[in-house]
XYZ file of C-alpha atoms in Angstrom:
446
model
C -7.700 -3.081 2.778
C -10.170 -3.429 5.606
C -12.800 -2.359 3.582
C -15.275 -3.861 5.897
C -14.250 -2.658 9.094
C -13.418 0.766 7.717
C -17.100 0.903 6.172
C -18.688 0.447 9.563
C -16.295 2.201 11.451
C -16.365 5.375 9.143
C -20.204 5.152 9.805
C -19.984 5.363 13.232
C -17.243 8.184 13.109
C -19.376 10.143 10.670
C -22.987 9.983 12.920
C -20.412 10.600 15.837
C -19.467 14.209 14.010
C -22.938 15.222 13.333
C -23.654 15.237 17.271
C -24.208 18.227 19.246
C -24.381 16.826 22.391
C -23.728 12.616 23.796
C -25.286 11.440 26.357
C -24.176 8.070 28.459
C -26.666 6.771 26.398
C -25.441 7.245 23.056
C -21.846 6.393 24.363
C -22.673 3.216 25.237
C -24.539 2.425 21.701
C -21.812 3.704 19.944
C -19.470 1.654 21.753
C -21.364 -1.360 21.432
C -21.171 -0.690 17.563
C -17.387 -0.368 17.825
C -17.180 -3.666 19.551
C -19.354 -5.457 16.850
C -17.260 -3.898 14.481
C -14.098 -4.705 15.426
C -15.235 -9.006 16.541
C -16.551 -9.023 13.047
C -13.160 -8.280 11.967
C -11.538 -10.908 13.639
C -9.719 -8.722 16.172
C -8.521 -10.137 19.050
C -11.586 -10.217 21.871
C -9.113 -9.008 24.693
C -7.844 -6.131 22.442
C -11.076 -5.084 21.916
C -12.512 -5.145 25.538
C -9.461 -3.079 26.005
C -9.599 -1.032 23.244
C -13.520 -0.080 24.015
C -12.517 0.529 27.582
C -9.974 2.791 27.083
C -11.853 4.836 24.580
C -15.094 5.060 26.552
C -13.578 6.133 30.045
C -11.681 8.719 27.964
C -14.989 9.944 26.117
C -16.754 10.432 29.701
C -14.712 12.945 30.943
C -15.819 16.772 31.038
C -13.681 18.120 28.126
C -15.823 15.575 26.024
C -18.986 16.191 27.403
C -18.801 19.882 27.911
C -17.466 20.446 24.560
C -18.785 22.540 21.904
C -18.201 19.006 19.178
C -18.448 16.327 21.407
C -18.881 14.004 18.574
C -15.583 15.113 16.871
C -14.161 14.787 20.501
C -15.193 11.276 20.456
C -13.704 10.509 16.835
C -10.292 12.036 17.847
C -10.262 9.393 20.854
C -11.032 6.063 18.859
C -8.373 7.334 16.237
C -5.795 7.783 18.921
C -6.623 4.600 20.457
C -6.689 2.932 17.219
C -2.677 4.278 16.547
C -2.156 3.124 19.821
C -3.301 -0.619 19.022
C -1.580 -0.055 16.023
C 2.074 0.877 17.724
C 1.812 4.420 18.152
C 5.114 5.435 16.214
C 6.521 3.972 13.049
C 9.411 1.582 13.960
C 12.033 1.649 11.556
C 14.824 -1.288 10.383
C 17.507 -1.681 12.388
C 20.379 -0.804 11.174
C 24.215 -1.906 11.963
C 26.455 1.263 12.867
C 29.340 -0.958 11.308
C 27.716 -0.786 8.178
C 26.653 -4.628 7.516
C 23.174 -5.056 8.424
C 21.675 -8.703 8.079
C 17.944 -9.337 8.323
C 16.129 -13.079 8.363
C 12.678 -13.934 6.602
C 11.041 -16.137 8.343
C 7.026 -17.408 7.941
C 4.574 -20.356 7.514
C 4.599 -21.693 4.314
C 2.384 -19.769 1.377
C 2.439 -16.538 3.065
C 4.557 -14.690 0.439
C 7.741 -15.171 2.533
C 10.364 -15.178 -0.772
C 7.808 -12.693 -2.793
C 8.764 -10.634 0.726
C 12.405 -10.976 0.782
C 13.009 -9.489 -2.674
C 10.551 -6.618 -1.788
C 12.463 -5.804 0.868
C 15.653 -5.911 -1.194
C 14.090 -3.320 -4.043
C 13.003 -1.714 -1.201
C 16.112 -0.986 0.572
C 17.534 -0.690 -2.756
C 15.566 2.423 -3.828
C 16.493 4.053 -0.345
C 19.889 3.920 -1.494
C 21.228 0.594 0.049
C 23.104 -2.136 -1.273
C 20.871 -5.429 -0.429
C 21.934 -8.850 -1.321
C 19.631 -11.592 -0.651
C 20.195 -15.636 -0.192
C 17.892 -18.297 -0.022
C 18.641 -20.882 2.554
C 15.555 -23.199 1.534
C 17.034 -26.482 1.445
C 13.335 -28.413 1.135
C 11.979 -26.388 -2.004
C 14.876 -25.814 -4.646
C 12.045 -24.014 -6.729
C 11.952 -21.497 -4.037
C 15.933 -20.885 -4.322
C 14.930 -21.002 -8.225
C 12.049 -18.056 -7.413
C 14.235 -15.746 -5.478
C 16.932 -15.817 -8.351
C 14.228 -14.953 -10.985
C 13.043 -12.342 -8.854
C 16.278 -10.638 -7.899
C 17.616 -10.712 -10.959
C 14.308 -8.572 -12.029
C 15.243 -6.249 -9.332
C 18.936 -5.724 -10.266
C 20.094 -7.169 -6.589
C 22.537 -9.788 -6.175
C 21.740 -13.065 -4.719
C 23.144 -16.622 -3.767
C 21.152 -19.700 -3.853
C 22.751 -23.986 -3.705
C 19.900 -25.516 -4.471
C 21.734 -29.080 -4.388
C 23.420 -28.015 -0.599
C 21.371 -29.949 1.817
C 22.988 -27.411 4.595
C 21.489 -24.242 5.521
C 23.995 -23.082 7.860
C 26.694 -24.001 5.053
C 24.808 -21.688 2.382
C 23.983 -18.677 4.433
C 27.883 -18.644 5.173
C 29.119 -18.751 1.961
C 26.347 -16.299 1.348
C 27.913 -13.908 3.869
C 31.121 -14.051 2.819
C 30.387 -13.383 -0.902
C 27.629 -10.285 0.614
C 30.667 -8.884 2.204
C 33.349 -9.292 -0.999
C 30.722 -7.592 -3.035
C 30.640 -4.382 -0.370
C 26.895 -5.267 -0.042
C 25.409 -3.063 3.339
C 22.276 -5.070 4.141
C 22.077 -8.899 3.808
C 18.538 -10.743 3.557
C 17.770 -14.168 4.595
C 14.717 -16.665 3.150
C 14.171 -19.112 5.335
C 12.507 -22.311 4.797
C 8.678 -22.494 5.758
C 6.337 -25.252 6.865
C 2.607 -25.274 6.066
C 2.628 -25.635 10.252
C 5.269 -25.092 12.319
C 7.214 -28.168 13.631
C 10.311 -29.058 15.969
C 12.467 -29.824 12.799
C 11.644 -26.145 10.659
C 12.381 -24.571 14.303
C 15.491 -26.051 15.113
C 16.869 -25.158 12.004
C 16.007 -21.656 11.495
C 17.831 -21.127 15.083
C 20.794 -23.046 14.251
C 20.848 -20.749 10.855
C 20.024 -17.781 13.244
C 22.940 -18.752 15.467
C 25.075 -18.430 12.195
C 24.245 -15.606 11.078
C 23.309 -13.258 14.381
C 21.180 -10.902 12.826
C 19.870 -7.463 13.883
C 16.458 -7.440 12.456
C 14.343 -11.193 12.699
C 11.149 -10.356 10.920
C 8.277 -12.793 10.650
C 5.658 -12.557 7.389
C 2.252 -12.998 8.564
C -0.422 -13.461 6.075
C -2.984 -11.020 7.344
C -5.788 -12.957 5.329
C -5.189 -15.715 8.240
C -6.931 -13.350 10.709
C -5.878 -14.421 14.765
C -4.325 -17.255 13.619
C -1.582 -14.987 12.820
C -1.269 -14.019 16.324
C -0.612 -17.621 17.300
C 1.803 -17.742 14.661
C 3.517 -14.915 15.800
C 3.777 -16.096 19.528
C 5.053 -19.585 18.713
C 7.828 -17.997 16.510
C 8.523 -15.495 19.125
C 8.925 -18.228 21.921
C 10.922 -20.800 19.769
C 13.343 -18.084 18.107
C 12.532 -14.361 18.983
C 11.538 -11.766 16.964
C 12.117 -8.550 16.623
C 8.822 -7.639 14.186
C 6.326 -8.034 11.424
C 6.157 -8.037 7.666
C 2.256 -7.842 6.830
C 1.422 -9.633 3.685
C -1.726 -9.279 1.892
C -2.837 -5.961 2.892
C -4.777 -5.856 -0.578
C -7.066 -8.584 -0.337
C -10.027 -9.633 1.567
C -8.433 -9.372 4.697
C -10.869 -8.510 7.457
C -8.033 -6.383 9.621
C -7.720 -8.279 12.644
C -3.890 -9.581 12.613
C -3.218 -6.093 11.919
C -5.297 -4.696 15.120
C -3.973 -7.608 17.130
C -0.568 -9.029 16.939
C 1.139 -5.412 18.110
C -1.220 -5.376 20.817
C -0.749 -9.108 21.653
C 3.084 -9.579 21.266
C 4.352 -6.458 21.838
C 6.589 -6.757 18.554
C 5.847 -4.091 15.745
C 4.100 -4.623 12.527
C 7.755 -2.449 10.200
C 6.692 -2.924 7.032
C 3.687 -3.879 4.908
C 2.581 -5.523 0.901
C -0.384 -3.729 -0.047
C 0.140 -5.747 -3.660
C 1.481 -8.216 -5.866
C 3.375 -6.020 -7.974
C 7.417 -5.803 -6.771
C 6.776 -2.304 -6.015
C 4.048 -2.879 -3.729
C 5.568 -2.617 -0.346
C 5.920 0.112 2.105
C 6.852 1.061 5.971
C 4.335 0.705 8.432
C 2.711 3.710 9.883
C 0.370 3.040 12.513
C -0.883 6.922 12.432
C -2.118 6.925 8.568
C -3.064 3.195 8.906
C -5.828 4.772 11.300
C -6.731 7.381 9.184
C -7.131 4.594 6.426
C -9.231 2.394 8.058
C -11.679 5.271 9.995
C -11.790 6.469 6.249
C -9.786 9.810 6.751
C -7.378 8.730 3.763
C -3.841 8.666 3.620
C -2.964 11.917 1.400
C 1.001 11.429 2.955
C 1.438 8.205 1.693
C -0.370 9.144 -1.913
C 2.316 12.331 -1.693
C 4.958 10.205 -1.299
C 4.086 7.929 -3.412
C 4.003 10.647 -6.336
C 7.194 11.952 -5.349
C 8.915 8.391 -5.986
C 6.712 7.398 -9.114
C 6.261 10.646 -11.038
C 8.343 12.117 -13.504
C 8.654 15.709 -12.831
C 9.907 17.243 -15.569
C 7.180 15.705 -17.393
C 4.315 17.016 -15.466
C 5.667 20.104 -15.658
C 5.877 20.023 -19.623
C 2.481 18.890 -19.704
C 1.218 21.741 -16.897
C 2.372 24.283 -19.502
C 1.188 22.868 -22.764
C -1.903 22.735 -20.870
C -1.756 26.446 -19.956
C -0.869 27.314 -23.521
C -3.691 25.630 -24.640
C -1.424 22.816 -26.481
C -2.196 19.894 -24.882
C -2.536 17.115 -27.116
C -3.319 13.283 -27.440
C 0.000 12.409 -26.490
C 0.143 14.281 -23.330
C -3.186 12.912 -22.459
C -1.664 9.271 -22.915
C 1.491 10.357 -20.619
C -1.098 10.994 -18.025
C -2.383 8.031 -18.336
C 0.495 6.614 -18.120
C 1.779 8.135 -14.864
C -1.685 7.314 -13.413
C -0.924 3.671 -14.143
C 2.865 3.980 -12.401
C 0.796 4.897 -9.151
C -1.455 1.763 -9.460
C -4.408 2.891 -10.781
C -7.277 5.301 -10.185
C -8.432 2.729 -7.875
C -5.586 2.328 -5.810
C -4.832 6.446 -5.273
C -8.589 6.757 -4.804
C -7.962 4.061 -1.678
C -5.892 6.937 0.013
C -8.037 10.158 -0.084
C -10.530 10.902 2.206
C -14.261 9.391 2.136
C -13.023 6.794 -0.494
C -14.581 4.259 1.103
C -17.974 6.485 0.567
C -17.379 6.378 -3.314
C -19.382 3.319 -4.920
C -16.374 1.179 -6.595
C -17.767 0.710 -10.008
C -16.973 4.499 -10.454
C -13.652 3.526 -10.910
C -12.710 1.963 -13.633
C -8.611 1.304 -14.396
C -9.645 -0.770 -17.516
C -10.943 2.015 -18.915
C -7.395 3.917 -19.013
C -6.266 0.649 -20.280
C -8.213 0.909 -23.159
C -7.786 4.728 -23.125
C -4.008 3.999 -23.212
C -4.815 1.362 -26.038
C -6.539 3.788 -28.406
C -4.303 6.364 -28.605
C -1.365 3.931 -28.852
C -2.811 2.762 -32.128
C -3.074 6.079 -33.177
C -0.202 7.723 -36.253
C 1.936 10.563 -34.533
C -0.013 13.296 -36.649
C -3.747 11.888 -35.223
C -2.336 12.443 -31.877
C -1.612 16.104 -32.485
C -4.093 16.776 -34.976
C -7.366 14.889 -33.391
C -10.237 16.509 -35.421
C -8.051 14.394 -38.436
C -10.471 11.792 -37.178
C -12.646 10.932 -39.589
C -15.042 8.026 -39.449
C -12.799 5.575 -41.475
C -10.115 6.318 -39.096
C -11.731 6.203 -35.803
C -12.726 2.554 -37.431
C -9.204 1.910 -37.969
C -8.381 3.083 -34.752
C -10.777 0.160 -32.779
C -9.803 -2.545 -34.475
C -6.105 -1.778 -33.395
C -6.843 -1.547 -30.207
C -9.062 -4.072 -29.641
C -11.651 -1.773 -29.052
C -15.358 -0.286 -30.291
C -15.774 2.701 -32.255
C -17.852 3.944 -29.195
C -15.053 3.333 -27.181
C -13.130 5.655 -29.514
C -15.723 8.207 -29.839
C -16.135 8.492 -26.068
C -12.193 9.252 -25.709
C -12.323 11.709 -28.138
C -15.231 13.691 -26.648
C -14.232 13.408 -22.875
C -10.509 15.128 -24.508
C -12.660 18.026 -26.390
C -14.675 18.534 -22.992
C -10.682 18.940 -21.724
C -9.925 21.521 -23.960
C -13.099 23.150 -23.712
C -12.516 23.258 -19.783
C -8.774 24.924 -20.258
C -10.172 27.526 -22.651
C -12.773 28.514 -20.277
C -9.792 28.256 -17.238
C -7.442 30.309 -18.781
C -9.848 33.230 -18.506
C -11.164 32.558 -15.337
C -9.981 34.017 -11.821
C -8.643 31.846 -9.374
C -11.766 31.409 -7.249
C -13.589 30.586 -10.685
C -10.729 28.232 -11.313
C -11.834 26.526 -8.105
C -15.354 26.604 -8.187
C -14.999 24.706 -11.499
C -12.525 22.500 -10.271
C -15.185 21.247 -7.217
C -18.197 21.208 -9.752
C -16.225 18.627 -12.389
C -13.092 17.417 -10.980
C -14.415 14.201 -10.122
C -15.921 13.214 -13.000
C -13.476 13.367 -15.849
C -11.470 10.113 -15.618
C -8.235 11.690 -16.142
């Protein structure tokens, strides 16, 4: 996410922080590298003439110039500015005191508009809601067809008609049956254009009319860079909106919809797909998203995001075998596992500090794949018993898991360097414990 624009902005932060003193001088060079930085990444030019302006008048004044860490000074500004750009507070869903809140999709055609929808809905639906989602699609019966398959993988009810030619007629029905059901939050996919036209507008406010929602969110594909401004104005004119789903998050995009359309519209970006998995889909909050993309990290979200994911009671078992000394194969592939349920090395390395400083081919989730793999093909008593591995085994071991007996050998000595590390812990003082902890922490892959 941003990787570009975090890169260069991240270098400019960090030669910022090494500064005793800034002159006018090095202000305006480091400005003009913000600027370049932020064009590059397709950000709006009036948002950045803005944002530039508003940081450098800020970084003139005495309690800058006179301080004792100007350059940290100066990195505290453009992060503030940045949340700023960004919304400055996390705006939340709305939600109906009477306890029936109803939302509408809308969004150009191909950028993840249904995908969205039922996002939303497992969304909501972990927080404790009761979604139920309808597809009023009329031109594209495979997308009624789509959000079906993909609520019923969620557990959410839905209504689709794909041979109803009426929108207004489905989303009513839809209601009614969302109501019957004691549903609290009712989700609407609209039909999308590759463009927009008079004909997709004037019936996404006639369904609007019908239903009279609370919350009118528009997807924007953030891989369409400003274009998703325009997007977001011409929806906003013909309909009215009330905020922004960003799609995409996870790709190539270069960040400027992002820095842009809350800026430019004065509707806020609410929530955010930072994947193609279901699970992949989070609030907006303009605060970390600056940390993210100055490369501070985002160690909140990464909390939370154990909180929701891990098992507990597992970890816990597995902390203790570990201090006993009894940690085995199979707790090492439960690890694993709960590594994977997070996304991946790669992803939780995305929200820690100076990731974007670590060289990607460090991190390898294939390698836990095949990790996972290898002791999966493993008997029960292997697992417990590792130095049971004899040669003919280990061989046994690769072909079952579509591995190499390298492969195999590798696991087993990066899981005796484990054990050899918790023997050596277990006698150690705490500030040994973290001295050790600094010197190899990073370089065991589990």
């Amino acid at each position: 996410m941003f990787s570009s624009l975090s890169d260069k902005l991240s270098n400019i932060t960090r030669k910022m922080r090494g500064q005793g003193r800034i002159s006018e001088a090095d202000l305006k060079e480091i400005m003009r590298e913000i600027r370049l930085a932020l064009l590059e990444a397709d950000v709006n030019y009036q948002v950045v003439k803005d944002f530039t302006k508003e940081i450098s008048s800020k970084a003139k004044g005495a309690e800058v110039m006179q301080s004792l860490t100007p350059g940290n000074q100066v990195v505290k500004i453009v992060r503030d500015e940045l949340i700023e750009i960004l919304g400055s507070e996390q705006e939340k869903l709305a939600v109906d005191p009477s306890g029936f809140t109803k939302i509408i999709i809308y969004g150009l055609q191909g950028a993840g508009k249904t995908t969205t929808s039922a996002k939303l809905a497992k969304y909501l639906k972990d927080k404790g809601k009761k979604p139920f989602l309808v597809s009023v699609d009329v031109h594209r019966p495979a997308a009624q067809e789509q959000l079906k398959v993909l609520a019923d993988s969620i557990g959410v009810p839905v209504y689709i008609e794909p041979d109803n030619p009426s929108a207004v007629d489905i989303v009513r029905k839809a209601e009614e049956m969302a109501r019957y059901l004691l549903c609290d939050t009712f989700i609407v996919d609209t039909a999308g254009r590759m463009t927009i036209d008079e004909e997709m507008m004037n019936e996404l406010a006639e369904v609007n009319a019908a239903v009279q929602p609370h919350e009118r969110l528009l997807v924007v594909d953030a891989m369409i860079g400003q274009e998703a401004v325009n997007v977001a104005l011409e929806f906003d004119k013909k309909i009215g909106l009330d905020g922004f789903i960003m799609t995409k998050l996870d790709g190539d995009a270069r960040g400027g919809a992002a820095l842009s359309i809350r800026k430019i519209t004065g509707k806020p970006i609410k929530m955010i797909g930072i994947g193609e998995k279901i699970e992949d889909f989070d609030a907006f909050y303009p605060d970390r998203m600056a940390s993210r993309i100055l490369g501070m990290g985002d160690v909140l979200s990464l909390i939370e995001k154990a909180e929701q994911q891990l098992d507990e009671e597992l970890a816990q078992k597995s902390y203790e075998r570990m201090r006993k000394n009894q940690f085995t194969l199979d707790d090492l592939l439960d690890q694993f596992l709960q590594i994977g349920k997070m996304g991946g090395m790669e992803k939780i390395m995305t929200m820690l500090p100076g990731s974007n400083r670590v060289d990607p081919s460090m991190v390898d989730d294939s390698m836990i794949d095949k990790n996972i793999a290898i002791i999966r093909s493993m008997t029960s008593r292997e697992r417990h018993s590792y130095k049971l591995l004899n040669a003919s085994r280990r061989k046994r071991i690769a072909a079952g898991s579509g591995t190499s007996v390298q492969e195999v050998n590798q696991l087993i000595r990066q899981f005796e360097q484990m054990q050899q590390m918790m023997k050596q812990m277990k006698g150690m003082s705490k500030g040994q414990k973290r001295k050790l902890g600094r010197m190899f922490g990073q370089n065991l892959p589990f």
